[in-house]
Amino acid sequence: MDGITVIGIGNPIMTDDGVGLAVLAKLVDAKVPGVKYIDGGTSGMEILPDIQDATRLLVLDGIKDPDEPPGTVLVLEGDQLPRLRKSALSPHQVGLLDLLSTARLLGSEPEEVVVVGVVAQDVELHVGMTEKVAAAVPVAVDKAKKVLASWTS
């Protein structure tokens, strides 16, 4: 096990779907020691070894939640993670849950998984995020830093 791994997921040419990568880019600048940062993009099985090697996994992503306005930052963990099945913006989110299940079946999964998700407004083909989602990036970075601080202190 490698310790703490942070994976940003998303597609920057699908408007708000790229928010996970934007949060990752800002978080990398924080240079938290002992943390492995991965640009997961729209990867699927390619990141399974990284998931299996992590003791603690922080995933940064854009999500859909009909009960929350665009730009809302949610922190999901434990029994809240299955909510991601209902919030899929694109196939990679179903893939995340499938990857976690595969890691479990193979006997090597993270002890803790937390998703910091930003509720998306638009996921059409377009480079750049909507105003509400872009404005949420600093909030998501702060929430991700709090998760990392709780794991490193």
Short mmCIF file of C-alpha atoms in Angstrom, two decimals, residues 81-82 84-85 91-104:
data_model
loop_
_atom_site.label_atom_id
_atom_site.label_comp_id
_atom_site.label_asym_id
_atom_site.label_seq_id
_atom_site.Cartn_x
_atom_site.Cartn_y
_atom_site.Cartn_z
CA LEU A 81 -20.57 6.49 -2.28
CA PRO A 82 -23.36 4.52 -4.03
CA LEU A 84 -22.49 8.24 -7.51
CA ARG A 85 -24.39 5.64 -9.55
CA PRO A 91 -19.42 6.62 -17.99
CA HIS A 92 -16.25 7.18 -15.95
CA GLN A 93 -18.27 7.63 -12.74
CA VAL A 94 -19.88 4.23 -13.05
CA GLY A 95 -16.34 3.06 -13.77
CA LEU A 96 -15.13 4.47 -10.44
CA LEU A 97 -17.60 2.38 -8.46
CA ASP A 98 -16.80 -0.61 -10.65
CA LEU A 99 -13.09 -0.08 -10.02
CA LEU A 100 -13.63 0.04 -6.27
CA SER A 101 -15.67 -3.17 -6.46
CA THR A 102 -12.99 -4.84 -8.59
CA ALA A 103 -10.28 -3.83 -6.12
CA ARG A 104 -12.37 -5.32 -3.30
#
